mmCIF file of C-alpha atoms in Angstrom:
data_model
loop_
_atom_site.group_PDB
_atom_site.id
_atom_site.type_symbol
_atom_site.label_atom_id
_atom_site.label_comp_id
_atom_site.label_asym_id
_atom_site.label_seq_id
_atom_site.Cartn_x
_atom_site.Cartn_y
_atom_site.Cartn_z
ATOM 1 C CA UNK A 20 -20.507 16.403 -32.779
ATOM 2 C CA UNK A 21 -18.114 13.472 -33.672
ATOM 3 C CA UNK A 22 -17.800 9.928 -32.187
ATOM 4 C CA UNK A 23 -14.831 9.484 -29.892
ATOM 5 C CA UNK A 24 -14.382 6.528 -27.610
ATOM 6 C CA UNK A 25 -13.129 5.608 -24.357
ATOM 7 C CA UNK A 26 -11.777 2.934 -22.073
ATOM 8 C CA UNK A 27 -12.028 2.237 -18.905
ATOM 9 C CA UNK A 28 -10.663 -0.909 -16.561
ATOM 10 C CA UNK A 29 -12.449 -1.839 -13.632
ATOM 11 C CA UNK A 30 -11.333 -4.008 -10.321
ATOM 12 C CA UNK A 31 -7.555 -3.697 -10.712
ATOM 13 C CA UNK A 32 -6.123 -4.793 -7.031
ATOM 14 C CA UNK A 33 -3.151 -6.782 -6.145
ATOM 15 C CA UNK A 34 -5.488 -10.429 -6.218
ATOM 16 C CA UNK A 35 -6.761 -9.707 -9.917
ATOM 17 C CA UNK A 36 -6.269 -12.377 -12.758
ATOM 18 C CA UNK A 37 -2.623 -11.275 -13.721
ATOM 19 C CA UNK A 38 -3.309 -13.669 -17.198
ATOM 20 C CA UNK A 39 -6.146 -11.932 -18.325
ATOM 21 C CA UNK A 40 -4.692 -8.309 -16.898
ATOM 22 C CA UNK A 41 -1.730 -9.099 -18.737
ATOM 23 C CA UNK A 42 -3.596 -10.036 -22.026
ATOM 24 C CA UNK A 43 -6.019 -7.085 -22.032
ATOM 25 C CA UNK A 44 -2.502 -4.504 -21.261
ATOM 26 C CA UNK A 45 -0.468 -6.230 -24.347
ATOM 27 C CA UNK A 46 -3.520 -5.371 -26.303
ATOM 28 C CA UNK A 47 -3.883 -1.407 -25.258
ATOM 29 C CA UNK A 48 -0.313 -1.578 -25.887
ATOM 30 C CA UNK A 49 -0.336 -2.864 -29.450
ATOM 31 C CA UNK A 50 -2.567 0.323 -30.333
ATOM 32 C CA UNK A 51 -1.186 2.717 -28.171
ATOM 33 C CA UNK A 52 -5.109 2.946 -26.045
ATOM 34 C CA UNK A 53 -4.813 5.132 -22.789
ATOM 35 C CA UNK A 54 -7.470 3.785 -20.613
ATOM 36 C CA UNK A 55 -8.613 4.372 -17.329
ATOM 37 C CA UNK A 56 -7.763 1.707 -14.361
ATOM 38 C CA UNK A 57 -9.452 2.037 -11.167
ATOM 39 C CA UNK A 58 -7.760 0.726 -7.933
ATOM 40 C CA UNK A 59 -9.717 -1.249 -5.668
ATOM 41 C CA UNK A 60 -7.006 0.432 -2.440
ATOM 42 C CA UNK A 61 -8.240 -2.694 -0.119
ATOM 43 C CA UNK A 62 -10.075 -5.605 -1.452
ATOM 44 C CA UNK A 63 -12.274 -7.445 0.689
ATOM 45 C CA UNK A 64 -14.171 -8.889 -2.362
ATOM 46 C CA UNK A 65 -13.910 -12.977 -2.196
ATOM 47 C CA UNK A 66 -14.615 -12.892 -6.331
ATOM 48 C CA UNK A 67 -11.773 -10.559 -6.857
ATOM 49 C CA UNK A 68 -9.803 -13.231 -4.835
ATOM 50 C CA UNK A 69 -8.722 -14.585 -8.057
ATOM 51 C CA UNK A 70 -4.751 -14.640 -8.295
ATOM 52 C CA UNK A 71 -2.102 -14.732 -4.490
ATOM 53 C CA UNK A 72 -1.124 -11.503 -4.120
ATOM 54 C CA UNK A 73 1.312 -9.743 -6.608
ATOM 55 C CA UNK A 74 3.765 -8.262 -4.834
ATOM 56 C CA UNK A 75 4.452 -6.003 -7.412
ATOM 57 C CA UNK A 76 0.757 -4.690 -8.370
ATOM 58 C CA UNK A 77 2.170 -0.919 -6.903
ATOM 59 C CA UNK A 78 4.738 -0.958 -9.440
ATOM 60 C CA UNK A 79 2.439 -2.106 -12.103
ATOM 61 C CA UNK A 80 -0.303 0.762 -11.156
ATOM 62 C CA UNK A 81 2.868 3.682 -11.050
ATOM 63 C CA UNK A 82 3.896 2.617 -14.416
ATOM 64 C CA UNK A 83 0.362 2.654 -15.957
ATOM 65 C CA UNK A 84 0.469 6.414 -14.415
ATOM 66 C CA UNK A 85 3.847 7.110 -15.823
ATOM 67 C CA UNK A 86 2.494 5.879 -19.286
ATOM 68 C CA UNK A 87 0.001 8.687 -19.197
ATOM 69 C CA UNK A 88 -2.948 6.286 -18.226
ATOM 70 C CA UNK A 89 -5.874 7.962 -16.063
ATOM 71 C CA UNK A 90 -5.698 6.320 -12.705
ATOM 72 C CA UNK A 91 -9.108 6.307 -11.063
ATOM 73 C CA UNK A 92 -10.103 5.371 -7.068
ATOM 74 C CA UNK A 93 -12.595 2.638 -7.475
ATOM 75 C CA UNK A 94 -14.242 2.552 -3.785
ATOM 76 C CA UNK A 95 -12.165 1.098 -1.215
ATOM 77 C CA UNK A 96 -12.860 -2.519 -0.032
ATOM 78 C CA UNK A 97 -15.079 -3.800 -3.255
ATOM 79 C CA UNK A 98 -18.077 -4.684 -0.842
ATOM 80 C CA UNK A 99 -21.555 -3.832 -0.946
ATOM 81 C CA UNK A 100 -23.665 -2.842 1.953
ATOM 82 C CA UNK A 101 -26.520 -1.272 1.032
ATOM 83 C CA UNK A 102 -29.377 -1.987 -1.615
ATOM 84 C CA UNK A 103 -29.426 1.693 -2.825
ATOM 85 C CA UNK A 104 -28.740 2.786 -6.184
ATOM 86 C CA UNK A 105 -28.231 6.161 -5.667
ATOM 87 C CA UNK A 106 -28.097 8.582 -7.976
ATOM 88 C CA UNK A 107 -27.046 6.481 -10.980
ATOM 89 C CA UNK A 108 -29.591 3.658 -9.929
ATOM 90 C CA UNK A 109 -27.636 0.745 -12.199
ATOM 91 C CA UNK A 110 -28.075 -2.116 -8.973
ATOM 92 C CA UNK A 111 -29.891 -1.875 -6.099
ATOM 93 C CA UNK A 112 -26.248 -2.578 -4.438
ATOM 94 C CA UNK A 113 -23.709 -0.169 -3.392
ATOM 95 C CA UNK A 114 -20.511 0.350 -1.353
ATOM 96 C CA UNK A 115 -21.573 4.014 -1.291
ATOM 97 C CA UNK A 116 -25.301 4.900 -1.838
ATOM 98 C CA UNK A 117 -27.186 4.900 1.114
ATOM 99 C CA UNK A 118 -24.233 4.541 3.387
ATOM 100 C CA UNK A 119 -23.714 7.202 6.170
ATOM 101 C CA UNK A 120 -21.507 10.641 4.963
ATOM 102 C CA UNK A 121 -19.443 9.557 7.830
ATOM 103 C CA UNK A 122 -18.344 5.864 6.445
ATOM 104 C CA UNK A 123 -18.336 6.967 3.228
ATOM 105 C CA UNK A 124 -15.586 9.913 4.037
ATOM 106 C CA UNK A 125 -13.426 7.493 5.937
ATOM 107 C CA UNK A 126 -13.789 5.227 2.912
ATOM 108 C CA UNK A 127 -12.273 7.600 0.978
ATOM 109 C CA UNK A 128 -9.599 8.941 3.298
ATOM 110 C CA UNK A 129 -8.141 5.643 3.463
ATOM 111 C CA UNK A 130 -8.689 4.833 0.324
ATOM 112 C CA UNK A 131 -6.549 7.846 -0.818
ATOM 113 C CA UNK A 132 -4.371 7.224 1.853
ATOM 114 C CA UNK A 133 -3.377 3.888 0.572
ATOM 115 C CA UNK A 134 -2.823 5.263 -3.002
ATOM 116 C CA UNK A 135 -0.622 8.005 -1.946
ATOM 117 C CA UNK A 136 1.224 5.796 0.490
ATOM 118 C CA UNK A 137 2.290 4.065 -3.005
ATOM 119 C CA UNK A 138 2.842 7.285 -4.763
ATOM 120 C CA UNK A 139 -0.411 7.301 -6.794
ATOM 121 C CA UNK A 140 -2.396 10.394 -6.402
ATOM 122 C CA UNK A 141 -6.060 9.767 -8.664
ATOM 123 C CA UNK A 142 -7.991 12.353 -9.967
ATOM 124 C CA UNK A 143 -10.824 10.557 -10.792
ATOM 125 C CA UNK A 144 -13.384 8.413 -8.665
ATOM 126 C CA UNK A 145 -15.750 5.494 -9.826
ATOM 127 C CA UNK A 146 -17.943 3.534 -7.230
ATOM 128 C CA UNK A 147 -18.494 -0.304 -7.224
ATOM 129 C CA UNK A 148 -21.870 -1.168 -9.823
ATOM 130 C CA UNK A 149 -21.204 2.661 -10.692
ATOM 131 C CA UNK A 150 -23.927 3.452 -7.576
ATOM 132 C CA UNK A 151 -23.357 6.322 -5.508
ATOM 133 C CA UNK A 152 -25.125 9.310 -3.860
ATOM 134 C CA UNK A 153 -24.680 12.717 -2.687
ATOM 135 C CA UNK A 154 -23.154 12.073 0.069
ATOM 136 C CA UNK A 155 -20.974 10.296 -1.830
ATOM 137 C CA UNK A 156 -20.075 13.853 -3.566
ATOM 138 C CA UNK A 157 -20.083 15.423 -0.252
ATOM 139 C CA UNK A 158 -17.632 12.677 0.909
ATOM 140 C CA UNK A 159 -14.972 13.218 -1.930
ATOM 141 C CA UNK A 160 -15.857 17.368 -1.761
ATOM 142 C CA UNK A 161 -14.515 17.226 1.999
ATOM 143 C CA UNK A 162 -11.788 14.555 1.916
ATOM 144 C CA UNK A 163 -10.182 14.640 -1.574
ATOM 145 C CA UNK A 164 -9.056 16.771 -4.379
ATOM 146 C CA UNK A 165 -11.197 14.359 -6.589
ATOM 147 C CA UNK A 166 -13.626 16.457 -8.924
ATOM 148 C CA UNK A 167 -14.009 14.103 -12.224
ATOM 149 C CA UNK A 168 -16.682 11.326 -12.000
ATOM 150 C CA UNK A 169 -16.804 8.325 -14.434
ATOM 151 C CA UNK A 170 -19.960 7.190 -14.800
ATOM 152 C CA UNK A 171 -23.783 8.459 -15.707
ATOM 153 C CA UNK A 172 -25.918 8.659 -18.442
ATOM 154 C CA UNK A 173 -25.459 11.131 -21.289
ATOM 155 C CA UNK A 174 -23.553 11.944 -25.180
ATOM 156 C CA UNK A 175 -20.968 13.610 -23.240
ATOM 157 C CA UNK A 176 -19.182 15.195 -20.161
ATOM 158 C CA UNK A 177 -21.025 17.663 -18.811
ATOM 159 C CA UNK A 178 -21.027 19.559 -15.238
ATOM 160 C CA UNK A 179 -23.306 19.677 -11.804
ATOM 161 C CA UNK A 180 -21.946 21.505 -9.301
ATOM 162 C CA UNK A 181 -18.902 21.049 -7.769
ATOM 163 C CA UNK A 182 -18.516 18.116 -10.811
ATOM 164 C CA UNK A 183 -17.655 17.174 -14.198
ATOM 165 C CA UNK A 184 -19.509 13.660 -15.003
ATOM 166 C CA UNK A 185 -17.349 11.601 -17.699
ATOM 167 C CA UNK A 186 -20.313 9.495 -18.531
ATOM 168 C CA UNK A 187 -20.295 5.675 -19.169
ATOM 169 C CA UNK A 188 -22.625 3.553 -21.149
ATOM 170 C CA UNK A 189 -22.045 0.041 -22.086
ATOM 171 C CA UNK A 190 -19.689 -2.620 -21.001
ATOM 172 C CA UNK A 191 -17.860 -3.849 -24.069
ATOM 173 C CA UNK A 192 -16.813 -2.455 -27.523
ATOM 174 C CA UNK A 193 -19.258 -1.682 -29.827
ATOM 175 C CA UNK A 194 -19.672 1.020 -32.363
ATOM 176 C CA UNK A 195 -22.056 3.709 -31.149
ATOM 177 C CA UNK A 196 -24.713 5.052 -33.737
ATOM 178 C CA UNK A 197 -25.621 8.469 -32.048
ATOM 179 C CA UNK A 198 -22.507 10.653 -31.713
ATOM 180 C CA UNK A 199 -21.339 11.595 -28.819
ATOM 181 C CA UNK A 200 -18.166 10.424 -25.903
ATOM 182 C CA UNK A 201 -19.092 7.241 -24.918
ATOM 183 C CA UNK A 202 -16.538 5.400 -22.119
ATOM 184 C CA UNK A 203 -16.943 1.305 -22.692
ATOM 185 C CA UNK A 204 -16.288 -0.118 -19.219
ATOM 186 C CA UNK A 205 -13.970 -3.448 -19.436
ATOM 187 C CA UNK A 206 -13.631 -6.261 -16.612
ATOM 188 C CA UNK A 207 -10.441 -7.957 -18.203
ATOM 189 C CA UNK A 208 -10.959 -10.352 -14.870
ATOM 190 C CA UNK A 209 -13.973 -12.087 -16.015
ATOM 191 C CA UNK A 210 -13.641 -11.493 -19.754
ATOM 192 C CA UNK A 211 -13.105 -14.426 -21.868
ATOM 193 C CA UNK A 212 -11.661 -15.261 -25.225
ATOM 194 C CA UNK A 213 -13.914 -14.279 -27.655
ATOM 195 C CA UNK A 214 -14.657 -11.199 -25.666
ATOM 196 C CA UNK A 215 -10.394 -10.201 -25.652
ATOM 197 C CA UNK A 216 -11.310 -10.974 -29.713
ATOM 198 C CA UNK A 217 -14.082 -8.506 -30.060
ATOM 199 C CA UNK A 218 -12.588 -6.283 -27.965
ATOM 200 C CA UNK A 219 -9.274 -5.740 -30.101
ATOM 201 C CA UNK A 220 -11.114 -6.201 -32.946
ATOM 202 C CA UNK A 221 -12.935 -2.700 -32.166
ATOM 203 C CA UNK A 222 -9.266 -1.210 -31.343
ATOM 204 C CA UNK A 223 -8.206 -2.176 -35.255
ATOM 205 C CA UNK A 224 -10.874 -1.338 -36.474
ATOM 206 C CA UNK A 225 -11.901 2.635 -34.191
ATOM 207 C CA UNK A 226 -8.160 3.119 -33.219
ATOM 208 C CA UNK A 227 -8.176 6.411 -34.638
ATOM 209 C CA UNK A 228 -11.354 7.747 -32.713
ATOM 210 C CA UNK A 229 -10.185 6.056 -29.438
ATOM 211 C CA UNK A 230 -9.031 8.912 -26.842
ATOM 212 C CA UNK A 231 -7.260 8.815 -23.861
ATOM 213 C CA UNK A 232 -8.842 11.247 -20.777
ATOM 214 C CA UNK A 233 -6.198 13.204 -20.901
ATOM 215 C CA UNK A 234 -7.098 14.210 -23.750
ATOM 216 C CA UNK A 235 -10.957 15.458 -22.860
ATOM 217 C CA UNK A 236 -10.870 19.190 -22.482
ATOM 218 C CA UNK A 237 -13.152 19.799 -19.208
ATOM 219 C CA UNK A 238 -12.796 23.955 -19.249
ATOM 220 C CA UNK A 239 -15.920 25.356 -19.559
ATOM 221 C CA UNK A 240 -17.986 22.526 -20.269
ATOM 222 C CA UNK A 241 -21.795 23.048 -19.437
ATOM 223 C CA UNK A 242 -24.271 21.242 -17.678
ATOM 224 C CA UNK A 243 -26.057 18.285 -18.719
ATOM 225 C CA UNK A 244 -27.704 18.613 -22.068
ATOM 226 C CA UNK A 245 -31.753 18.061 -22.668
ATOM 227 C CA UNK A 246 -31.209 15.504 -25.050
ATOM 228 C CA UNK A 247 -28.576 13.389 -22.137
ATOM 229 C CA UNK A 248 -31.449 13.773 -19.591
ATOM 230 C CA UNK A 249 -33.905 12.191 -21.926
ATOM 231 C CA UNK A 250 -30.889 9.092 -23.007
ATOM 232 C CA UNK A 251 -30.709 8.478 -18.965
ATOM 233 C CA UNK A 252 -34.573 8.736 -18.671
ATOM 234 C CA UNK A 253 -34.956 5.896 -21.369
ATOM 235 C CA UNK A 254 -32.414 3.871 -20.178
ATOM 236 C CA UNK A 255 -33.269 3.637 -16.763
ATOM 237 C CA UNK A 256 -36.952 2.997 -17.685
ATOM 238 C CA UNK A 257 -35.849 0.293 -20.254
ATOM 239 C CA UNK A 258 -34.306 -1.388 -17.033
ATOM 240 C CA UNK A 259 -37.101 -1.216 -15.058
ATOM 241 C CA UNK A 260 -39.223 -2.306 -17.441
ATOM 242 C CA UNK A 261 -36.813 -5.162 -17.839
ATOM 243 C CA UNK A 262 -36.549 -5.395 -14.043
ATOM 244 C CA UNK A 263 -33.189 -5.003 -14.112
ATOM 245 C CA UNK A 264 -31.763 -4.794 -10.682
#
């Protein structure tokens, strides 16, 4: 199996830092990388309070979906209440794990709601600190057409169920020794200079083994490997060990 990489841009919302936004697009631009965005629909978060509120973020997040970029829900308000990790145990914080299947399905049905009310229709969810449970799954089973995941443990996409897991490991650029799909999750709002640097330094340098979603093939991918559960098991151990919370 070959390396290919992936990108993926967390917390956009109408209140993001429209400098550093604007500084991490120009560079996906310069090399032509698709990423993923997710969409905060409604955010309550006081840190993501960063910028007034652009009044034309909807525009912004229709043309990143015209330009072929995957467009992903990310929660709905940005606010934790619970201290569950779930089944991808990352924090012991969560919009989603340990909530009610009831909350969590009108979370997502106005979530949704939102997007489509500004013609953006995702087909991929990620939760806030990438915690979330099965009812979580239930949740986006019932009250979406939603059926890709970003986020988890493993060398590649694989399936459970009713899902295909895009899995994510790491959150900035750096060049991956074991081969396999790995997604680098980016937070352009609270990245700084040298981390923009090292960031397109990695696009120069990988540009030809950096992938858009689209072009993953999910048909008849399989379930998830021996060698992915062991990666997981030694990487949630490392952060317990580490105490990692």
């Amino acid at each position: 199996m070959t390396t290919k990489y992936l990108i993926r841009l967390d917390d956009a919302c109408p209140t993001m830092d429209s400098v550093k936004w604007e500084k991490m697009l120009n560079i996906l631009d310069r090399y032509e990388v698709k990423p993923m965005v997710g969409i905060i629909p409604h955010n309550e978060d006081p840190k993501l309070h960063i910028d007034v509120e652009d009044p034309n973020f909807w525009q912004k997040a229709r043309d990143w979906d015209k330009k072929g970029w995957a467009i992903a829900l990310h929660g709905y308000n940005h606010c934790y209440i619970s201290e569950k990790g779930g089944i991808n145990p990352l924090w012991n914080r969560s919009e989603f794990a340990g909530v009610s299947f009831e909350i969590q399905c009108k979370k997502i049905k106005e979530g949704l709601r939102i997007l489509n009310g500004h013609g953006i229709n995702p087909k991929y969810f990620f939760a806030p600190s990438h915690t979330f449970d099965e009812n979580t799954l239930l949740a986006l089973k019932k009250c979406s057409d939603i059926r890709i995941i970003s986020d988890t443990i493993a060398t590649k996409p694989y399936k459970d169920g009713d899902f295909v897991f895009i899995p994510q490991l790491g959150g900035h650029c750096t060049e991956m020794k074991i081969p396999g799909i790995w997604t680098f999750c980016l937070h352009p709002n609270i990245m700084n200079e040298n981390d923009f640097n090292v960031t397109e330094t990695f696009f120069k340098s990988h540009v030809t083994e950096i992938i858009g979603f689209d072009d993953l093939n999910l048909d008849n991918i399989g379930r998830k490997s021996l060698g992915s559960r062991f990666l997981s098991y030694l990487y949630f151990t490392y952060r317990k060990i580490r105490g990692i919370k």
